[in-house]
Coordinates of N, CA and C in Angstrom, one line a residue:
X868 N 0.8 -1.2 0.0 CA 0.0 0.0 0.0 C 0.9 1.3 0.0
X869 N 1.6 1.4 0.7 CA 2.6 2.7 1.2 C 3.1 2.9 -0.6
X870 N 3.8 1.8 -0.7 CA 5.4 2.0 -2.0 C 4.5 1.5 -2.9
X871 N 3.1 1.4 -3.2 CA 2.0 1.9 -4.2 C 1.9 3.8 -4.5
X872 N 2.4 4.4 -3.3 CA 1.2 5.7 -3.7 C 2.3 6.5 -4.2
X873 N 2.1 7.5 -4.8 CA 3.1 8.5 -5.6 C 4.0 9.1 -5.0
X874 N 3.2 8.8 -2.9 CA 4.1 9.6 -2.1 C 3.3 9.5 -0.9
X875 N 4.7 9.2 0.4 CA 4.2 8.9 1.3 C 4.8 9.6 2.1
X876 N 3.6 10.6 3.4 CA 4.6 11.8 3.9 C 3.9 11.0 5.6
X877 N 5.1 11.2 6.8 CA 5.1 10.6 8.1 C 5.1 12.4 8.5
X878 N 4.3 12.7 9.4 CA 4.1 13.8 10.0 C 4.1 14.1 11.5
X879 N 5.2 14.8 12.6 CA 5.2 14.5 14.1 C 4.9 15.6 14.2
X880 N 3.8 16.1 14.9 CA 3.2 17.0 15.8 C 3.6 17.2 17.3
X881 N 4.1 16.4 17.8 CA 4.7 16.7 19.1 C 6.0 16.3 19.6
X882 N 7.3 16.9 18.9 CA 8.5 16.5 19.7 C 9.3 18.0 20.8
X883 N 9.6 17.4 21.6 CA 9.9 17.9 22.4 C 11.7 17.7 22.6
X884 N 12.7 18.5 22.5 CA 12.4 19.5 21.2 C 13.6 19.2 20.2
X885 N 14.6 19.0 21.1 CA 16.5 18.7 19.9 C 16.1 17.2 19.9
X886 N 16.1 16.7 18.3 CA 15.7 15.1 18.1 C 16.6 14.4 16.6
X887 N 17.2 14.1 16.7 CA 17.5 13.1 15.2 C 16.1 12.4 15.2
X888 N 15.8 11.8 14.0 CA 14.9 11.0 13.6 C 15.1 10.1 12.6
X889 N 15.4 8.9 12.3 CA 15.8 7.5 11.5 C 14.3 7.0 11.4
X890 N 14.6 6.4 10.1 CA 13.5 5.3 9.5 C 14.4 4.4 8.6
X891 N 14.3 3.2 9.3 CA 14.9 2.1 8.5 C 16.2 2.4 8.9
X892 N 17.1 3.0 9.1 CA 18.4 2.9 9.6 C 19.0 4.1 9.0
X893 N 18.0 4.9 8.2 CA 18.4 5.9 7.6 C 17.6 8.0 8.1
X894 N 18.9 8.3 8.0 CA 18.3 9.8 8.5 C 17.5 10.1 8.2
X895 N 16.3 10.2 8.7 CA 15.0 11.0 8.2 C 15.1 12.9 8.4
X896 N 15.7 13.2 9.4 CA 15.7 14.6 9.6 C 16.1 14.8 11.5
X897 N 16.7 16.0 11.3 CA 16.7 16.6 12.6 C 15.8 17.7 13.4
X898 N 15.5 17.8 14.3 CA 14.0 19.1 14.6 C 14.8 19.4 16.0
X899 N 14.4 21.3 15.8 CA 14.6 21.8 17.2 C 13.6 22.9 17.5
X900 N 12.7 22.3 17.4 CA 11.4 23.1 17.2 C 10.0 22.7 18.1
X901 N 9.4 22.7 19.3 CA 8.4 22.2 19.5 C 7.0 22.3 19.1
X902 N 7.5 23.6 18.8 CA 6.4 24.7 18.5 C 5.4 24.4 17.3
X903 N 6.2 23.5 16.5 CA 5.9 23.0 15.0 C 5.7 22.0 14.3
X904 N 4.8 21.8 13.6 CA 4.6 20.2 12.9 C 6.1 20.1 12.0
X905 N 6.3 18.2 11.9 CA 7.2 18.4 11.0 C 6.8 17.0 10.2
X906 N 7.0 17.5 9.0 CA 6.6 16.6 8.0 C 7.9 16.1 7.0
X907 N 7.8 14.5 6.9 CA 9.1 14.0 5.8 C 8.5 13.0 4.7
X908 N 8.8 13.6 3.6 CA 8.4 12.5 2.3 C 9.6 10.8 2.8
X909 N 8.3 10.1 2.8 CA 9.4 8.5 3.0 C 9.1 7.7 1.9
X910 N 8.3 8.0 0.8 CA 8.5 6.8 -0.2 C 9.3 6.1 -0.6
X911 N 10.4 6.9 -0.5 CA 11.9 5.6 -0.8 C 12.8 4.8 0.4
X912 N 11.9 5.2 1.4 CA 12.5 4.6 2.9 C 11.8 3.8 3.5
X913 N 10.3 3.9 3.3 CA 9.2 3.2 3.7 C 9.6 1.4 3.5
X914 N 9.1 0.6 3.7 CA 8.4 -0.6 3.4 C 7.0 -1.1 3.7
X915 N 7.0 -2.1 3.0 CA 5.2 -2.7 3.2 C 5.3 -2.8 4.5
X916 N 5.8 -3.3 5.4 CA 6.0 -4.2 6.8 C 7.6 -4.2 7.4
X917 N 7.7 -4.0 8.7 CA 9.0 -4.4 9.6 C 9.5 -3.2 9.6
X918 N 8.9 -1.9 9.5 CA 9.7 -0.4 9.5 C 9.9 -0.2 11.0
X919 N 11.1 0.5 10.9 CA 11.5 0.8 12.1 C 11.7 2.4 12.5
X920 N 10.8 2.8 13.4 CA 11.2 4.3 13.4 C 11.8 4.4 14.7
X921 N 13.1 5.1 15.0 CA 14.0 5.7 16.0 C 14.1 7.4 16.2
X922 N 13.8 7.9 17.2 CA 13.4 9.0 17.6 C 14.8 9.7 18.5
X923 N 15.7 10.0 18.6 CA 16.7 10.2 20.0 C 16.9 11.4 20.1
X924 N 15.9 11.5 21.6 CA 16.3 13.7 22.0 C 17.6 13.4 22.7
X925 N 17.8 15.0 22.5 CA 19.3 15.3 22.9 C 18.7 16.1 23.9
X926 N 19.8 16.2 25.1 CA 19.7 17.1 26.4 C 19.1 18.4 25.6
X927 N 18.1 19.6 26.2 CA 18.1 20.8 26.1 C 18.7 21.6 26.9
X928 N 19.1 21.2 28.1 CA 20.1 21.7 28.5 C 21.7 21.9 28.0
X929 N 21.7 21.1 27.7 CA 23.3 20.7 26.6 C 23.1 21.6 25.7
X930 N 22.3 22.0 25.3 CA 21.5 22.9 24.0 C 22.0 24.2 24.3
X931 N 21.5 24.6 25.4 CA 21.0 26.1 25.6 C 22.5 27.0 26.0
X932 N 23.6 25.7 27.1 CA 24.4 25.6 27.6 C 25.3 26.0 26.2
X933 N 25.4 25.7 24.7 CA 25.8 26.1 23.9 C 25.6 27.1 23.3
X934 N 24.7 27.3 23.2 CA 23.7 28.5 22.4 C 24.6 29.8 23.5
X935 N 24.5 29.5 24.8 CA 25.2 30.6 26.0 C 26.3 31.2 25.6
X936 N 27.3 30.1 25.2 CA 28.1 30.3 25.2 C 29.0 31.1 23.8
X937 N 27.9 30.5 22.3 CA 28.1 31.3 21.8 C 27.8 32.5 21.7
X938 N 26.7 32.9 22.6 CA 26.4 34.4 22.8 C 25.7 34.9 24.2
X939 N 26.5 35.1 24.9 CA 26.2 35.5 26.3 C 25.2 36.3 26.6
X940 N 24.7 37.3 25.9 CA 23.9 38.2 25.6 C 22.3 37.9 25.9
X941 N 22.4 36.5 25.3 CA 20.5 35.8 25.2 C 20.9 35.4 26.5
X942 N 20.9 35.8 28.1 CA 21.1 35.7 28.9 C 19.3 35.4 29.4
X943 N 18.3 36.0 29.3 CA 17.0 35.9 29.0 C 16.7 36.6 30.5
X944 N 16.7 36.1 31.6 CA 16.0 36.1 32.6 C 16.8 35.6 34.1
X945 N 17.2 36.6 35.1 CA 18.0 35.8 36.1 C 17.4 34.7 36.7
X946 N 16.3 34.4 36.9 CA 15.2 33.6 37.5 C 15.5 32.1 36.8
X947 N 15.7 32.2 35.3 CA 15.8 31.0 34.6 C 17.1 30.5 34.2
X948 N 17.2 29.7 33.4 CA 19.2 29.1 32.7 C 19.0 29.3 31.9
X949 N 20.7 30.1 32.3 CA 21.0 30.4 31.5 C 20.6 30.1 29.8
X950 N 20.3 31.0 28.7 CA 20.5 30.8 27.5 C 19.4 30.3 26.9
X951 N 18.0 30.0 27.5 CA 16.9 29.2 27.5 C 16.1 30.0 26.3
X952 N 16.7 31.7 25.8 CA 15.7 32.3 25.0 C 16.7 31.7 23.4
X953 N 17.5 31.0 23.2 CA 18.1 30.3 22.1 C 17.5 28.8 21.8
X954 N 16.7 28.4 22.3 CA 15.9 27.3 22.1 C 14.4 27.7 21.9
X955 N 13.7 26.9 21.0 CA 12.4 27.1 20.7 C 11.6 25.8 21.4
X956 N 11.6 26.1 22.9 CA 10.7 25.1 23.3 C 10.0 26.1 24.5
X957 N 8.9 25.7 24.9 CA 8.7 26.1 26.2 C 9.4 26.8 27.4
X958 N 9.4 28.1 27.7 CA 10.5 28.9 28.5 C 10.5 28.9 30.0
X959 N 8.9 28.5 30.0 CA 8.5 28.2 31.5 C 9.3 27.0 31.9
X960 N 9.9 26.2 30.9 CA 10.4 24.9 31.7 C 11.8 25.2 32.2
X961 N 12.3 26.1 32.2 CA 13.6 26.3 32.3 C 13.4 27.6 33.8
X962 N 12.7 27.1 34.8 CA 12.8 28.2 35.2 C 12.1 29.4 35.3
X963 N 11.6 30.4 36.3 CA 11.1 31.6 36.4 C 10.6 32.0 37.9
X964 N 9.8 33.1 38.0 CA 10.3 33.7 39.6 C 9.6 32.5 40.1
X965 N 8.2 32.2 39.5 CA 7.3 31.1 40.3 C 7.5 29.4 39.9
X966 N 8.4 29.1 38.8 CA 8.7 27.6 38.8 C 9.9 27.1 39.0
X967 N 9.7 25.7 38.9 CA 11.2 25.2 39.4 C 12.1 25.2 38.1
X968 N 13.4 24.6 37.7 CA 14.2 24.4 36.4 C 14.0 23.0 36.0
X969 N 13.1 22.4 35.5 CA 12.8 21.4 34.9 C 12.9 21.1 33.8
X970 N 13.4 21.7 32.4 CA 13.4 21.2 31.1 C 13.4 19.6 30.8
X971 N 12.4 19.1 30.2 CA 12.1 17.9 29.8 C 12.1 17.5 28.3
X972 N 12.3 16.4 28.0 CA 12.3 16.6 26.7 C 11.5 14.6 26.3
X973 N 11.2 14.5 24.9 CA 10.4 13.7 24.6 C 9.5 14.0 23.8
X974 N 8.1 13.0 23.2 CA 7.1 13.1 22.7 C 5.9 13.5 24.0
X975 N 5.1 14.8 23.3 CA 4.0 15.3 23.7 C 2.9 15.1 23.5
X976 N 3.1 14.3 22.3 CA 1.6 14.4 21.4 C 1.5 12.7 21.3
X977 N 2.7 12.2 21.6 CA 2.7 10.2 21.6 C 1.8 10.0 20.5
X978 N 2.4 10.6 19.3 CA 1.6 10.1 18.0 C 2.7 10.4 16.8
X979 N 2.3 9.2 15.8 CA 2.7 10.1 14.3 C 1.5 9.8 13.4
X980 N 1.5 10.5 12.3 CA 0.5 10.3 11.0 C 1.0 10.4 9.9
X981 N 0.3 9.8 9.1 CA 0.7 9.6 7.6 C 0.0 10.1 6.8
X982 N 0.3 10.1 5.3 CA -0.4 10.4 4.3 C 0.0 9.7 3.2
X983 N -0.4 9.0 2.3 CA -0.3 8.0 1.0 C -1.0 9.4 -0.1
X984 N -0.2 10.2 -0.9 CA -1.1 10.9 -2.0 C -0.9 10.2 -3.1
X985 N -2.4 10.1 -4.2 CA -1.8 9.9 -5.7 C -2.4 10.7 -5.8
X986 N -2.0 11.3 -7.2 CA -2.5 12.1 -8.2 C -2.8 13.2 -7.8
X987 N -2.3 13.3 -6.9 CA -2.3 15.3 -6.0 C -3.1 15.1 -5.3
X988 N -3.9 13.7 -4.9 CA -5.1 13.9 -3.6 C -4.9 12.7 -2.4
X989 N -5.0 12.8 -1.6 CA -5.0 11.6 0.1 C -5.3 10.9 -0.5
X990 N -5.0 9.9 -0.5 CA -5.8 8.4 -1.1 C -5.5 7.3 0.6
X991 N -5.1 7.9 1.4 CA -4.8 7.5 2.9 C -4.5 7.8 3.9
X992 N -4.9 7.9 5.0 CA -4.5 8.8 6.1 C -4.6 8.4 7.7
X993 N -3.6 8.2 8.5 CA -3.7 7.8 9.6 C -2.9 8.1 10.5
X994 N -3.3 7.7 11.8 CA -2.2 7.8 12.8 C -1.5 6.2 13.7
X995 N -0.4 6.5 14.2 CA 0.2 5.5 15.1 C 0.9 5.9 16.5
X996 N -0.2 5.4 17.5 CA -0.3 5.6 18.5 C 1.2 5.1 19.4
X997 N 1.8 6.3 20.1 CA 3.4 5.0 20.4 C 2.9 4.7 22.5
X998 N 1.8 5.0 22.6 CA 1.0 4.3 23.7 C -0.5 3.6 23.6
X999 N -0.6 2.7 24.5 CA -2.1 2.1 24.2 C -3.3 3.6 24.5
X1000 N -4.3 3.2 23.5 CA -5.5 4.2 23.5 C -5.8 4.8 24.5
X1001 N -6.1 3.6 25.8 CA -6.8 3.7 27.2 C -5.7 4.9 27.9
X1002 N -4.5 4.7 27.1 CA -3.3 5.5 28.3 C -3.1 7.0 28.0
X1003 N -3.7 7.2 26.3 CA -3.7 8.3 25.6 C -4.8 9.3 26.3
X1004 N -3.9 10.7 26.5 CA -5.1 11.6 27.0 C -5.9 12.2 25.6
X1005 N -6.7 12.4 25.3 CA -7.4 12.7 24.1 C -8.4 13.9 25.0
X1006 N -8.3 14.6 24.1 CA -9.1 15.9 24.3 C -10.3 15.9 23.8
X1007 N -11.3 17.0 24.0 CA -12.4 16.6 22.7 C -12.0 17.6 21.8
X1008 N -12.5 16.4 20.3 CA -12.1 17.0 19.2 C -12.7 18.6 18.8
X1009 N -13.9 18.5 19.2 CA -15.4 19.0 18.4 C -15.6 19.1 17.3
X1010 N -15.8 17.4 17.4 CA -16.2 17.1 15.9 C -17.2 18.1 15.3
X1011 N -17.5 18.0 14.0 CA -18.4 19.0 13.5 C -18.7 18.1 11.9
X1012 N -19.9 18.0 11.6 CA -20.3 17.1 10.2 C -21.7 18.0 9.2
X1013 N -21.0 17.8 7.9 CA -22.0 18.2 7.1 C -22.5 17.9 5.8
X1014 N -23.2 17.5 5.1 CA -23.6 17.0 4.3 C -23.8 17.8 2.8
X1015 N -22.9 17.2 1.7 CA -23.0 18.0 0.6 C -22.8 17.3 -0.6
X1016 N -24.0 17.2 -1.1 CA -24.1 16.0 -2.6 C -24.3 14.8 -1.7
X1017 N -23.5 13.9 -2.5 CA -22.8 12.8 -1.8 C -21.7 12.8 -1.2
X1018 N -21.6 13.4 -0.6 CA -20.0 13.8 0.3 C -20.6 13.9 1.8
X1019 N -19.8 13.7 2.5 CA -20.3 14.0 4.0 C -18.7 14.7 4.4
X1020 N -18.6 15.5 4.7 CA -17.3 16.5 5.4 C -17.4 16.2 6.7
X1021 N -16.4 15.7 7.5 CA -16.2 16.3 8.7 C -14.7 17.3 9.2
X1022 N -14.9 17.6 10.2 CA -13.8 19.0 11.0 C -13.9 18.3 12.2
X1023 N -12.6 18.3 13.0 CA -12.2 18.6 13.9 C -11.4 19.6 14.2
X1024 N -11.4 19.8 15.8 CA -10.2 20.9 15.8 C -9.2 20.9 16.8
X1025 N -8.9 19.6 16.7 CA -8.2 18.5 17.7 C -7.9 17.3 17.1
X1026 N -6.7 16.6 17.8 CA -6.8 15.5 17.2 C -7.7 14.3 17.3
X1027 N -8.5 13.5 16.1 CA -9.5 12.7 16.3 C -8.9 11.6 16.6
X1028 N -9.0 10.4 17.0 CA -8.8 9.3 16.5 C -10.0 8.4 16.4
X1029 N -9.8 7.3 15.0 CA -10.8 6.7 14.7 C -12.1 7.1 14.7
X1030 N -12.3 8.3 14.2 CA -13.7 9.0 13.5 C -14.5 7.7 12.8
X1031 N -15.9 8.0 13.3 CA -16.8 7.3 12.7 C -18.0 7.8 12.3
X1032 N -19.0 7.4 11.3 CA -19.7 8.5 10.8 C -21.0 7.6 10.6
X1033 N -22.1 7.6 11.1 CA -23.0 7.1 11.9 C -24.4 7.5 10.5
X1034 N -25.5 6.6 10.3 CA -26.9 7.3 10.3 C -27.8 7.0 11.2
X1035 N -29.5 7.3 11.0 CA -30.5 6.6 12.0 C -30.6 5.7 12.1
X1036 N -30.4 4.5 10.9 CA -30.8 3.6 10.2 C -29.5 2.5 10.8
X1037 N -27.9 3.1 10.8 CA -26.9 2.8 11.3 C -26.2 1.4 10.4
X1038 N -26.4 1.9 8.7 CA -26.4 1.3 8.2 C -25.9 1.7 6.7
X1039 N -24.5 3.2 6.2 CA -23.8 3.6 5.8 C -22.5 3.3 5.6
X1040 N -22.4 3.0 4.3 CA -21.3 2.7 3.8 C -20.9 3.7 3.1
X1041 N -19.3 4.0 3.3 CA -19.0 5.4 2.8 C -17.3 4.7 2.5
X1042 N -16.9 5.4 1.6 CA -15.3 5.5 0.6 C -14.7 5.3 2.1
X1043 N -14.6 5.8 3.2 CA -13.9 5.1 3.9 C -14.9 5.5 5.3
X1044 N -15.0 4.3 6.0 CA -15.6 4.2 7.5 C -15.1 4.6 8.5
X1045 N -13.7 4.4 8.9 CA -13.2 4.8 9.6 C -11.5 5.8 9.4
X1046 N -11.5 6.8 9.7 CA -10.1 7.4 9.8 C -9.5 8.4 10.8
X1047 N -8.6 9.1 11.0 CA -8.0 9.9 12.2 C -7.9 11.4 11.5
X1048 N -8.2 12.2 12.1 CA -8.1 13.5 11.8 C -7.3 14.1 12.7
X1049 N -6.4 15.1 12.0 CA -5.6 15.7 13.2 C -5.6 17.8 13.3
X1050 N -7.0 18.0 13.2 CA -7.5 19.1 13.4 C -7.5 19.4 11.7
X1051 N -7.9 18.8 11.2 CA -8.0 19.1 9.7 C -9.7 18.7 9.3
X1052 N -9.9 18.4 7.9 CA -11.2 18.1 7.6 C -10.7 17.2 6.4
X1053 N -11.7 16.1 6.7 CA -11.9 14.8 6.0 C -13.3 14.9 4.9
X1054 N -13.5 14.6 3.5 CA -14.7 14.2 3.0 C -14.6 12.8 2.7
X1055 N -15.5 12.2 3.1 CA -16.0 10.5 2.2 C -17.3 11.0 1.9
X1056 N -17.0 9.8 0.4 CA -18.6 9.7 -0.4 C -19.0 8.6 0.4
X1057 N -20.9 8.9 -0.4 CA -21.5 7.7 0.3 C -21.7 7.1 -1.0
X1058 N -21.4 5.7 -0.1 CA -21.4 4.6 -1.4 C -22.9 3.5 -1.0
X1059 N -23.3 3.7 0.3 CA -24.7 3.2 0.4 C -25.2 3.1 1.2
X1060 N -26.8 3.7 1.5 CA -27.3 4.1 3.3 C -28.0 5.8 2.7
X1061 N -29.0 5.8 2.9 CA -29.8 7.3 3.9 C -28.9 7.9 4.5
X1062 N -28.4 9.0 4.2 CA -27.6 10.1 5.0 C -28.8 11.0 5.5
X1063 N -29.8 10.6 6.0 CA -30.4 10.9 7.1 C -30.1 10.8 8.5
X1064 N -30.4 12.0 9.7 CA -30.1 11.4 11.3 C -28.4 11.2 11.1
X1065 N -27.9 11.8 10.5 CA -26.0 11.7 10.7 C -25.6 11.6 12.2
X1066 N -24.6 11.1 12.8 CA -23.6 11.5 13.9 C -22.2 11.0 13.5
X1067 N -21.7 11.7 14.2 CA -19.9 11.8 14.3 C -19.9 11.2 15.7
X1068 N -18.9 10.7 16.0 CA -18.1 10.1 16.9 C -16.4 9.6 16.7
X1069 N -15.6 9.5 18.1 CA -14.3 9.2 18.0 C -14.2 8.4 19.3
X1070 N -12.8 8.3 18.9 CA -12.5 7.7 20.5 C -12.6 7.8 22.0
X1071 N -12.3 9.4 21.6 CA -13.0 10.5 22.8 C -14.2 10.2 23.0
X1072 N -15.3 10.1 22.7 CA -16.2 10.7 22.5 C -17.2 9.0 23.0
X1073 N -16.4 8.2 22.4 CA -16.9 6.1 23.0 C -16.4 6.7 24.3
X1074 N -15.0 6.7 24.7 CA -14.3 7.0 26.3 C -15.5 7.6 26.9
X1075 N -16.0 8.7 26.7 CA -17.2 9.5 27.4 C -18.5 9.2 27.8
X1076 N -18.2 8.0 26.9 CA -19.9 7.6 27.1 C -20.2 6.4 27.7

C-alpha cells in the first residue's frame, strides 16, 4: 500500500524538542522546534512491513548551555538558565520567579500520522499511537459534520482518532468508514445508506460515554 502511492509523507506533531529522527536505519531529519509540525516524504525509505522508526532527543540543556556560550547576551531572565531564549521550546520549563528548572524533553503528542497521495489527492490517512488508546489523553475533538451532494465532510479541531460517521438507520457505507483527523477536515462519499439522522463520533467521544 505505502510503496504503491506517488508519495508517502510521516508527519510528528509533538516532539519535544532537539531530536535526530531514523527510518529504517536511515536519516529521516533533525527538529529543534516544539512549537511545530514536522513533515518528511518517506517513499523511498518506507516498506510494506518491519519499518523501524527511532526518535533520540538530545539534552536541552546541553543545547542552551551552547547557544550561552556562543552568545552570552541571550542571557534571558535571572530567574531561569542560563541561555533558554536560544531554544524554541517552552520557556516556562527552564525556570522563572514562580517555577522550578525542569526542562524535559520527549514526545508530547505520543503520536505520528501519515499520508499516502496519488495524483495530487490523500488516497490514505492515519495515525500510530506510540502508547495504548486507554493510556492516551485525548481531548475533545469538536467534531463538526456536514452533508454536501454525496460527500459527508467532517472538521475537527483537535486531534481525532478513529472517527466514525453514523446514520439513523446505522447502516452507511461510505469511501472510507473509519479514519483519524488531526485538526484538519476529512470528505467520504456515500457509497450506500440514507444520509439521514448523521452523527460523528471518535475515541473520545466512545471513552465519554
Amino acid at each position: 500500500m505505502f510503496t504503491g502511492a506517488d508519495e508517502a509523507l510521516l508527519r510528528f506533531n509533538g516532539l519535544d524538542t532537539i531530536a535526530d529522527i531514523t527510518l529504517n536505519g536511515k536519516p529521516l531529519g533533525s527538529v529543534n522546534n516544539m512549537h511545530r509540525v514536522w513533515e518528511y516524504p518517506v517513499k523511498n525509505l518506507i516498506r510494506e512491513q518491519g519499518n523501524e522508526l527511532v526518535i533520540i532527543f538530545s539534552s536541552p540543556v546541553k543545547y542552551i548551555e551552547e547557544q550561552f556560550r556562543k552568545d552570552p547576551a541571550i542571557l534571558g531572565s535571572e530567574d531561569a538558565m542560563r541561555g533558554f531564549p536560544g531554544i524554541r521550546k517552552g520557556h516556562y520549563m527552564f525556570g522563572w520567579d514562580w517555577g522550578p528548572r525542569l526542562p524535559d524533553a520527549g514526545l508530547y503528542d505520543n503520536y505520528v500520522s501519515y499520508q499516502l497521495i496519488e495524483k495530487g489527492g490523500i488516497i490514505s490517512a492515519g495515525t500510530v499511537l506510540f502508547c495504548p488508546p486507554k493510556h492516551f489523553k485525548f481531548i475533545d475533538p469538536g467534531l463538526k459534520i456536514r452533508l454536501e451532494g454525496d460527500e459527508i465532510a467532517v472538521s475537527a479541531a483537535a486531534y481525532a482518532k478513529s472517527v466514525e460517521i453514523r446514520n439513523e438507520n446505522d447502516d452507511l457505507i461510505l469511501s472510507d468508514n473509519f479514519f483519524d483527523l488531526n485538526g484538519d477536515e476529512r470528505r467520504v462519499k456515500i457509497l450506500k445508506g440514507d444520509p439521514r439522522g448523521l452523527s460523528v463520533r471518535s475515541v473520545y467521544n466512545i471513552g465519554c460515554g
